[in-house]
CSV table of C-alpha atoms in Angstrom, one decimal:
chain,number,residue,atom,x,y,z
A,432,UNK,CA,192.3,-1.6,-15.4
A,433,UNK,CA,193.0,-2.2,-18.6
A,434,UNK,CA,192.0,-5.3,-21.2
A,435,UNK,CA,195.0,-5.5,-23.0
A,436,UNK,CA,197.9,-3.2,-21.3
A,437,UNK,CA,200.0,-2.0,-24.8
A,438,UNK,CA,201.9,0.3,-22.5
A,439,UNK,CA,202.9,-1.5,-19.9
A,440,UNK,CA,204.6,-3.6,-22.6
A,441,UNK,CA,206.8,-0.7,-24.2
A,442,UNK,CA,207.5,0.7,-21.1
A,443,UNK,CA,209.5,-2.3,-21.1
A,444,UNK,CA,211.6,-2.2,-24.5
A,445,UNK,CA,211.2,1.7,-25.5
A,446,UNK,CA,214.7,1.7,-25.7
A,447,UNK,CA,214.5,-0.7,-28.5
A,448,UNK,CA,211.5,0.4,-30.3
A,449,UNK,CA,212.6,3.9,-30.4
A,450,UNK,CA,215.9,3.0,-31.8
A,451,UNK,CA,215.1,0.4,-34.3
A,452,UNK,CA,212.4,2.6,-35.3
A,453,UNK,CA,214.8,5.2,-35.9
A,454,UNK,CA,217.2,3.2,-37.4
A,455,UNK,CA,214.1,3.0,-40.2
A,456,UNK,CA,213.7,6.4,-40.5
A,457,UNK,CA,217.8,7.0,-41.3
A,458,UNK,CA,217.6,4.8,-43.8
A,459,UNK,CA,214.5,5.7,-45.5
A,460,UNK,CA,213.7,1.6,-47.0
A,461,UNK,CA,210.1,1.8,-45.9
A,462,UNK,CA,209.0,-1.2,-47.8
A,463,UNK,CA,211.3,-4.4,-47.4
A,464,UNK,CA,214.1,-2.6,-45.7
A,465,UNK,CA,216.7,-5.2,-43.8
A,466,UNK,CA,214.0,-5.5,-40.6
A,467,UNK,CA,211.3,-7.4,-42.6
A,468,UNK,CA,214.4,-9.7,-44.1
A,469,UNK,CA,215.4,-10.0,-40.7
A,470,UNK,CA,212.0,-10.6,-38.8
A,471,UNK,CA,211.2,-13.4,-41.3
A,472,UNK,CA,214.7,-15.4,-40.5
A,473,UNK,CA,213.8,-15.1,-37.0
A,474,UNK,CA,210.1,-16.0,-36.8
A,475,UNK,CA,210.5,-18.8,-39.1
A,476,UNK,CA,213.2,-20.4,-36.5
A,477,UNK,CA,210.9,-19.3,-33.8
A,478,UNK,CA,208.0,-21.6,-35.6
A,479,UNK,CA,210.7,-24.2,-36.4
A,480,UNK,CA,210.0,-23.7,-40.1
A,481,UNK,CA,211.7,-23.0,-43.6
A,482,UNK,CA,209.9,-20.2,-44.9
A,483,UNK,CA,208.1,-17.1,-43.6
A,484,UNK,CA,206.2,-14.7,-45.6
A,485,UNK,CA,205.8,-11.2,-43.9
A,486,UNK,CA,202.4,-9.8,-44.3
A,487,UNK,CA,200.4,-6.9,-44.1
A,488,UNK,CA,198.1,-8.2,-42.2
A,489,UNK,CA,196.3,-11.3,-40.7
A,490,UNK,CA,194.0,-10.9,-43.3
A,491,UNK,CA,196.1,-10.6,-46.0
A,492,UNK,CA,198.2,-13.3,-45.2
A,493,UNK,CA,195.4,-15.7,-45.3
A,494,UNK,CA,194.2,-14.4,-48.4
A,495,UNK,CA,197.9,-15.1,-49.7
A,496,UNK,CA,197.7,-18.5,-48.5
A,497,UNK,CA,194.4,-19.4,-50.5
A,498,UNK,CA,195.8,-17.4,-53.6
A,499,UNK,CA,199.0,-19.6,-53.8
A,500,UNK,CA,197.1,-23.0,-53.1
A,501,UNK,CA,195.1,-21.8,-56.2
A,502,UNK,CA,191.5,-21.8,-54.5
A,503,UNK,CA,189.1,-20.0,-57.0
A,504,UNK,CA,185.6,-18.9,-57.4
A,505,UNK,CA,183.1,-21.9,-57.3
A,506,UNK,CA,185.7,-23.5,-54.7
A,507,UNK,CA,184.7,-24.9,-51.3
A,508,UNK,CA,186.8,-24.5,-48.0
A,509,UNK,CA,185.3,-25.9,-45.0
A,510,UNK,CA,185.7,-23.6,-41.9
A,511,UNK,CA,184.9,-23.0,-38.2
A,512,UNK,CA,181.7,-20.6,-38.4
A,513,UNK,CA,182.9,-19.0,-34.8
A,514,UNK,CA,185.5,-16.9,-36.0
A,515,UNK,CA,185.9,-13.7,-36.5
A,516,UNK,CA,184.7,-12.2,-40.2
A,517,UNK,CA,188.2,-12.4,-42.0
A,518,UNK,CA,188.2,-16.5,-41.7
A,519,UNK,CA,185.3,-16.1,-43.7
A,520,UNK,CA,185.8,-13.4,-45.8
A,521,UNK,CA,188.9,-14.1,-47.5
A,522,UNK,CA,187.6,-17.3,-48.9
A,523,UNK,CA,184.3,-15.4,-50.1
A,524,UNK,CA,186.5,-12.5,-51.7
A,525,UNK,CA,188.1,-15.0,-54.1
A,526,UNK,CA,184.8,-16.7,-55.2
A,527,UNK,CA,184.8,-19.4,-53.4
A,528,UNK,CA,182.2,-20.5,-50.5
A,529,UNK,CA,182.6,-21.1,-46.9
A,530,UNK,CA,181.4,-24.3,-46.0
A,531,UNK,CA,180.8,-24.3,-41.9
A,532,UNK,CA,181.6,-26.9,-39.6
A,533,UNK,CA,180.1,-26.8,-35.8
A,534,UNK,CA,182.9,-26.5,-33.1
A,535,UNK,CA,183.7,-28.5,-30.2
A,536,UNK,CA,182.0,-27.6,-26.7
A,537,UNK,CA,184.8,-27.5,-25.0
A,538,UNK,CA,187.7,-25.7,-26.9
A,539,UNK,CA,185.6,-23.8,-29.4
A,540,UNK,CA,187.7,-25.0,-32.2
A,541,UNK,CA,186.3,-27.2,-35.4
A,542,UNK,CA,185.4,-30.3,-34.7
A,543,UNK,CA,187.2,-32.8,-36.9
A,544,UNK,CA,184.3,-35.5,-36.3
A,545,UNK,CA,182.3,-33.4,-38.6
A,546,UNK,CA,184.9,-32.1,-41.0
A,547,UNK,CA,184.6,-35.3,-43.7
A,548,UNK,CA,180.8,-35.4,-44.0
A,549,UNK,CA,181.0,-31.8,-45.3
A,550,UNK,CA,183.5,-32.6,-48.0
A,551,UNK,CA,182.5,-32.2,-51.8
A,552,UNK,CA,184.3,-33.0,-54.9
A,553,UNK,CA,184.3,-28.9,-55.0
A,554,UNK,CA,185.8,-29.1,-51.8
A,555,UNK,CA,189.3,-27.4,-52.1
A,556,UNK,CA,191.2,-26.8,-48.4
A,557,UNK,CA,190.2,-27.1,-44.6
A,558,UNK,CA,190.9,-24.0,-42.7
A,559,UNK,CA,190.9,-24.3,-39.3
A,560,UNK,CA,191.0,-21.6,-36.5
A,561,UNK,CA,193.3,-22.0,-33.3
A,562,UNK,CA,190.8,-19.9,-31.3
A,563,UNK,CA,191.6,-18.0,-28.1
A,564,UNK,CA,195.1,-19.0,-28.5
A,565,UNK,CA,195.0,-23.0,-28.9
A,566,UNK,CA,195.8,-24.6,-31.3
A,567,UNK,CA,193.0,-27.1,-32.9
A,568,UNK,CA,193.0,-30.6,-33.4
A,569,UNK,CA,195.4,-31.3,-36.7
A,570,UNK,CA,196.3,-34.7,-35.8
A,571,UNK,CA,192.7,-35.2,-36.8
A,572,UNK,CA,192.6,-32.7,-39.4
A,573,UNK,CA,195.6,-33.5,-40.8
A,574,UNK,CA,194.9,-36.9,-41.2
A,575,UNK,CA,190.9,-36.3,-43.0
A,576,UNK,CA,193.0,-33.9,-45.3
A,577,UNK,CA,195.1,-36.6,-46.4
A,578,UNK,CA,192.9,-39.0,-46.9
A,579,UNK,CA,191.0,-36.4,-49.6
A,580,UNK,CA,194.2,-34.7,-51.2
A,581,UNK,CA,193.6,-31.2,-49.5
A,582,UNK,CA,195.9,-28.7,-47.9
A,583,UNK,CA,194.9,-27.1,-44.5
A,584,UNK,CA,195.3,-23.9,-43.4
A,585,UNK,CA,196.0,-22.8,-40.1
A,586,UNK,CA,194.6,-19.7,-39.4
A,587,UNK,CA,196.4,-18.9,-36.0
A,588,UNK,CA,195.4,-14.9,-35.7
A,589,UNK,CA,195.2,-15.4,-32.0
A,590,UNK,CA,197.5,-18.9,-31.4
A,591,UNK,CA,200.8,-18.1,-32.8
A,592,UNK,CA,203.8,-19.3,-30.1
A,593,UNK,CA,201.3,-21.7,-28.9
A,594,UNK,CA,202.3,-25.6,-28.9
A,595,UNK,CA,200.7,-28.5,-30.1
A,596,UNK,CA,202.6,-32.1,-29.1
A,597,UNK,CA,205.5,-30.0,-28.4
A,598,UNK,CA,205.3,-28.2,-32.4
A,599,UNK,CA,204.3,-24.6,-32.8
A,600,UNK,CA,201.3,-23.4,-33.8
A,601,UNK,CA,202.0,-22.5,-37.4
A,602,UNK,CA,204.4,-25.4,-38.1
A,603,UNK,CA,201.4,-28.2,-38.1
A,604,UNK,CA,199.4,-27.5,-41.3
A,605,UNK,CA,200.4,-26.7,-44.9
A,606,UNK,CA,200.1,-23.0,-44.3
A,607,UNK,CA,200.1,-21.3,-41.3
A,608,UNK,CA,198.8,-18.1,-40.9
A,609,UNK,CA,199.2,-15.6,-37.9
A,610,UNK,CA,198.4,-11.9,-37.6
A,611,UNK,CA,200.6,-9.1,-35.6
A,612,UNK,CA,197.2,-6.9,-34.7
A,613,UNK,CA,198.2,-4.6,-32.0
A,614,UNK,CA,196.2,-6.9,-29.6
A,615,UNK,CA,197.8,-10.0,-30.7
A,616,UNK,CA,199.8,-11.8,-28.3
A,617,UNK,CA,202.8,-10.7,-30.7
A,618,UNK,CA,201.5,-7.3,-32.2
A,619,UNK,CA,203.1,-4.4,-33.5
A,620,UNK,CA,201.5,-0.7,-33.8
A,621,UNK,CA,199.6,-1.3,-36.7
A,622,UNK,CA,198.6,-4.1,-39.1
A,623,UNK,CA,201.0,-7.0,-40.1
A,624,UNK,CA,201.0,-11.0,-40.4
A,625,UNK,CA,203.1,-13.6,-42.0
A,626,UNK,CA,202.7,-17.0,-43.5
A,627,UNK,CA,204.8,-20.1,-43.1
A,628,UNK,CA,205.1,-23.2,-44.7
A,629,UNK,CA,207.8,-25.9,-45.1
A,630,UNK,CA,206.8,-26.4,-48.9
A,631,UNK,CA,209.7,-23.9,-50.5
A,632,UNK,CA,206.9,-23.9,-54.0
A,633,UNK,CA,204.3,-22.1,-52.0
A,634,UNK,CA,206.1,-19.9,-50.0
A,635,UNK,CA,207.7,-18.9,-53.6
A,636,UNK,CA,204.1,-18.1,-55.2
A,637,UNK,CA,203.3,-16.4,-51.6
A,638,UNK,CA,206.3,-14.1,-52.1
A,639,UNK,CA,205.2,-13.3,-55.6
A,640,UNK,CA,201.3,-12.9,-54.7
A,641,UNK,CA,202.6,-10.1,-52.0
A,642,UNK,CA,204.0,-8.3,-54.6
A,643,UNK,CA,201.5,-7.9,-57.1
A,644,UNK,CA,202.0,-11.3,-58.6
A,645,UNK,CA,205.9,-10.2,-59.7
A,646,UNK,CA,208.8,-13.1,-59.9
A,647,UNK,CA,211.1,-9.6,-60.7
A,648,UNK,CA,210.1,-5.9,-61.2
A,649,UNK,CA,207.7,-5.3,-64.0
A,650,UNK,CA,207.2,-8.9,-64.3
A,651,UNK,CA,204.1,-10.6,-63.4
A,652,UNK,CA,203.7,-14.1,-63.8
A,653,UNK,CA,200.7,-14.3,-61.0
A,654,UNK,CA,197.4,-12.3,-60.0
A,655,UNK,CA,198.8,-10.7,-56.7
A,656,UNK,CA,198.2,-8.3,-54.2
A,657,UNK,CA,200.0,-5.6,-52.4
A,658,UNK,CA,200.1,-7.4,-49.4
A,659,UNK,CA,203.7,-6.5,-47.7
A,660,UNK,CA,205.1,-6.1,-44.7
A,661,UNK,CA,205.9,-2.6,-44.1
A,662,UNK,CA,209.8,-2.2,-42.5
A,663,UNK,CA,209.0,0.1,-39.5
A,664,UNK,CA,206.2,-2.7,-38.6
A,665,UNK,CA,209.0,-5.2,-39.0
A,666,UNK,CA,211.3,-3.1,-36.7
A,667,UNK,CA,208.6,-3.2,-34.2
A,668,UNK,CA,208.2,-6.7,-34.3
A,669,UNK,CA,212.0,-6.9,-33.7
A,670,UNK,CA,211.7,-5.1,-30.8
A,671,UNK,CA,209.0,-7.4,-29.0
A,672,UNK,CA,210.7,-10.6,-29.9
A,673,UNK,CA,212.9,-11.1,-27.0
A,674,UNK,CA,209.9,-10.8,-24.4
A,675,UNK,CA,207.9,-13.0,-26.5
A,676,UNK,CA,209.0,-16.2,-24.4
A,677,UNK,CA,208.6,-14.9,-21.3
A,678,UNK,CA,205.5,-13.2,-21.8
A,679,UNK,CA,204.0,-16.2,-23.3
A,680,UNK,CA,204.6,-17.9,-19.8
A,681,UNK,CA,203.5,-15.2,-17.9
A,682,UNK,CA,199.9,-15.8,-20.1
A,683,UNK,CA,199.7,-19.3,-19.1
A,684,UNK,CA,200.4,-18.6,-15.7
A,685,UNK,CA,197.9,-15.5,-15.2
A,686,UNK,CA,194.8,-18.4,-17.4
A,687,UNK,CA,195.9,-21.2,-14.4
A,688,UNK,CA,195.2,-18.3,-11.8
A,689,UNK,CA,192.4,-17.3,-13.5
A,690,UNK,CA,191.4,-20.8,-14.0
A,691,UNK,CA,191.9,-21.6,-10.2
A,692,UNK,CA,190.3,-19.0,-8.8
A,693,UNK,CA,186.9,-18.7,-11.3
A,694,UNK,CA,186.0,-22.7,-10.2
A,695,UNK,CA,182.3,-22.4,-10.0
A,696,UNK,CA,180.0,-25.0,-11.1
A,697,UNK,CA,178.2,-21.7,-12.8
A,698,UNK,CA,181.1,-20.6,-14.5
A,699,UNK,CA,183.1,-22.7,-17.3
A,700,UNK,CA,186.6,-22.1,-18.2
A,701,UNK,CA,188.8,-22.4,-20.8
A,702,UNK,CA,189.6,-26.0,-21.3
A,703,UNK,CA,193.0,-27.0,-22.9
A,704,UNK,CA,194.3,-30.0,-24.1
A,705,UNK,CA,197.0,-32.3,-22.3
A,706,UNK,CA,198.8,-32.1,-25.5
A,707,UNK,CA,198.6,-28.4,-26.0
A,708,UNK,CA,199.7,-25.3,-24.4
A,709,UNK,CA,197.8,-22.0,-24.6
A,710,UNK,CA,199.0,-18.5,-25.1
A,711,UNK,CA,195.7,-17.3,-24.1
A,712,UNK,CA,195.2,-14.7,-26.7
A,713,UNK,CA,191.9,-13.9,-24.7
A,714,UNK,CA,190.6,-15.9,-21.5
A,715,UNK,CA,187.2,-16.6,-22.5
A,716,UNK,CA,184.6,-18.0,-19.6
A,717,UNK,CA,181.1,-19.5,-20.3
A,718,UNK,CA,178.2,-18.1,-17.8
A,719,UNK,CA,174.5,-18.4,-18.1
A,720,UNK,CA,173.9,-14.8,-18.3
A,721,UNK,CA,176.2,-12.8,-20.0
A,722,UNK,CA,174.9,-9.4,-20.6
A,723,UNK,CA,174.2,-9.1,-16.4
A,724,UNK,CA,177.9,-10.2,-16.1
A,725,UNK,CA,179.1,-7.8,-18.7
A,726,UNK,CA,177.3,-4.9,-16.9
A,727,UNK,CA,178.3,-5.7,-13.7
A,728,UNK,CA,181.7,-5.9,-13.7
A,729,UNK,CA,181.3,-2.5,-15.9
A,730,UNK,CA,180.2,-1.3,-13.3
A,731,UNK,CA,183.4,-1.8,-10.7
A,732,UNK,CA,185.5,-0.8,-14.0
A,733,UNK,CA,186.3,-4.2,-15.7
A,734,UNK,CA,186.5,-4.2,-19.0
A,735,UNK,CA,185.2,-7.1,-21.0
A,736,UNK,CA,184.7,-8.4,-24.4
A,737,UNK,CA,182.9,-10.5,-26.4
A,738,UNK,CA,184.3,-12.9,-29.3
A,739,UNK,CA,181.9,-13.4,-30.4
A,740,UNK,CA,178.5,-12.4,-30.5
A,741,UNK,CA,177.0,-13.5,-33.2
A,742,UNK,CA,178.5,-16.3,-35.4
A,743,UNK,CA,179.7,-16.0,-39.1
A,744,UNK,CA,176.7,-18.4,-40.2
A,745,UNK,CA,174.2,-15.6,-39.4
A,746,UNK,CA,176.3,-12.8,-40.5
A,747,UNK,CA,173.8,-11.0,-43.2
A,748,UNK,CA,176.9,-11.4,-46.1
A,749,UNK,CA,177.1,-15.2,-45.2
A,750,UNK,CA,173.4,-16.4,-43.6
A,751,UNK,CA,173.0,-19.8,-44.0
A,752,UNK,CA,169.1,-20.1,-42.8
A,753,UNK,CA,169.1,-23.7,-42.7
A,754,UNK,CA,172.3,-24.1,-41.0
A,755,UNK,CA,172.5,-26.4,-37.9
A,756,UNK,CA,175.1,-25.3,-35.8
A,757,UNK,CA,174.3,-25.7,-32.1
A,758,UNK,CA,177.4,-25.7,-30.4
A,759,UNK,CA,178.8,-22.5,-32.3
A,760,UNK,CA,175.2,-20.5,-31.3
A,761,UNK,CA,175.3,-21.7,-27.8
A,762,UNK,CA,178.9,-20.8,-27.3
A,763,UNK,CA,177.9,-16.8,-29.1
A,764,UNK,CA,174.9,-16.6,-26.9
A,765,UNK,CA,177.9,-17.6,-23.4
A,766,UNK,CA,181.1,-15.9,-23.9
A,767,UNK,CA,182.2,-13.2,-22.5
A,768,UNK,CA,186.4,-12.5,-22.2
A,769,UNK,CA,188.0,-11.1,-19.7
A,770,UNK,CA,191.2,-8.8,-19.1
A,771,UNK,CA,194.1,-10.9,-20.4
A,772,UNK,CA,197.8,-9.7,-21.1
A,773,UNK,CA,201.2,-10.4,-19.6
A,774,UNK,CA,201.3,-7.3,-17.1
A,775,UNK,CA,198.1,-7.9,-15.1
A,776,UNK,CA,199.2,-8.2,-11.7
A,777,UNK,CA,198.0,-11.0,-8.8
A,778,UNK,CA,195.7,-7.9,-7.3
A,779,UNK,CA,194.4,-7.2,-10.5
A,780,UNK,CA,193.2,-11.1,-11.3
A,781,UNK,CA,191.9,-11.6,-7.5
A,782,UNK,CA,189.9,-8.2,-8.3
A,783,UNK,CA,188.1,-9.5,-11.4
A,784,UNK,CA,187.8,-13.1,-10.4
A,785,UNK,CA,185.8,-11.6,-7.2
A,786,UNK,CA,183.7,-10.0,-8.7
A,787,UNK,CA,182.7,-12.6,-11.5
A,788,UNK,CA,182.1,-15.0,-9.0
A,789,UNK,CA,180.2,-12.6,-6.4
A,790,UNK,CA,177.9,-11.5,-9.3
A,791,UNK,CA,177.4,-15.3,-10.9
């Protein structure tokens, strides 16, 4: 068994991927060639937004995001501290400071209860993390933001094709940032992300910051970074699109099975909102003890995962030893994710939920 099948996946489109791969190769524009152009247009009408900035990666696109809203060092941005390291780590690399927020029991996303007690007159944007492939609470967020004049940041690494009220995940916040990791519910064979936004001023300076800070060649206006897209990643991406919609069904179908068939008053399962829907980037349980369940099923040849073990508030690069953040160390000391992608079959998911519940 497999936790993320990549192979089951292209044995679907290899066709496709071969040829638009090829198509690459013949004409030799490795770095913005016609598929990054192309992949933009497309994800941008997928998110229902105006502008989409390709990315090398996740990482890089948040770091775009920060460098075009002009965050700096001595800056705060409040964050989710149960994340993984690059939601931090992009805000540090610019000088500024994470500021951590607990996360709601439930959801494992920020709480927006706590989000305006931890704003500063140095406080300079909210990024919040749609973990596990949900999208947090920015009808909340949104709305604190306002109120203090900041932007917020989605960083949807693991929620992108999501909904929120019916909107995509990466349409409901300033800037929207997603990440094409091979493991990603949308991933190519390498690194890649993108940022969107509807304001056409930022996705200008995003452009720019991309390319070294250039508005044209040998022309730097900007600090930037080389932070693009690379064509045969794009090409890739191309590929995947039109199973995208189907597979993101298949996900919320295989977390309701899941869901279904793990109720156990010893066992707690992904909650998500009325008003949300879930790609279920990972389907992440709750059990008292983890590390038996973990070897267990390793055991009967279940893989398993766990995002994340240790939250970014005791991180040695980021320890905060006077920070009080319950819910985020009680939900690092719980998790434990199991096999989740499209292709896991009905046999597969009785298989895994069997044995999590015999061994609970």
């Amino acid at each position: 068994m497999q936790f993320i099948d990549l192979r089951a996946q292209y044995d679907q489109i290899e066709k496709d991927v071969n040829d638009r791969i090829h198509a690459v190769l013949k004409h030799g524009q490795y770095i913005n060639g016609p598929e990054v152009r192309e992949l933009e247009q497309r994800l941008a009408d997928f998110a229902g937004t105006p502008h989409c900035i390709g990315a090398a990666s996740g990482t890089g696109a948040l770091l775009m995001a920060m460098m075009a809203l002009g965050i700096s060092s001595g800056d705060e941005v409040i964050t989710s501290p149960f994340s993984f390291v690059a939601t931090a780590e992009t805000i540090a690399l610019l000088g500024a400071v994470p500021v951590f927020v607990d996360i709601q029991a439930d959801t494992c996303n920020i709480d927006p209860s706590l989000i305006e007690a931890a704003i500063t007159d140095r406080t300079k944007a909210i990024m919040a993390v749609s973990l596990f492939g949900q999208c947090a609470d920015f009808d909340a967020i949104n709305a604190i933001a306002r109120r203090h004049g900041l932007p917020v940041i989605e960083d949807a690494a693991q929620s992108f094709g999501a909904t929120s009220k019916g909107r995509k995940s990466c349409n409901l916040t300033t800037i929207g940032c997603t990440s094409f990791f091979p493991s990603k519910p949308l991933g190519c064979y390498g690194d890649g992300g993108a940022c969107f936004t509807a304001d056409e001023a930022l996705a200008t300076r995003m452009r720019e910051i991309r390319e070294h800070g250039q508005d044209r060649r040998y022309h730097h206006p900007r600090l930037g970074i080389n932070g693009r897209l690379d064509s045969l990643q794009a090409a890739v991406l191309l590929a995947k699109l039109p199973l995208f919609p189907g597979e993101i069904e298949k996900r919320r179908t295989i977390g309701a099975r899941y869901t279904q068939a793990l109720a156990h008053d010893r066992i707690t399962t992904p909650v998500v909102r009325p008003h949300n829907t879930s790609v279920y980037s990972q389907y992440t349980i709750r059990v008292g003890d983890r590390n038996a369940l973990k070897e267990a099923l390793r055991d009967q040849r279940i893989p398993t995962a766990v995002h994340y073990p240790v939250p970014l508030h005791h991180q040695p690069v980021f320890r905060r030893p006077d920070a009080h953040l319950p819910v985020s160390d009680e939900a690092s000391a719980h998790v434990l994710s199991l096999p989740m992608h499209p292709y896991l079959t009905h046999e597969e998911i009785h298989r895994v939920a069997t044995a999590v519940r015999e061994t609970v």
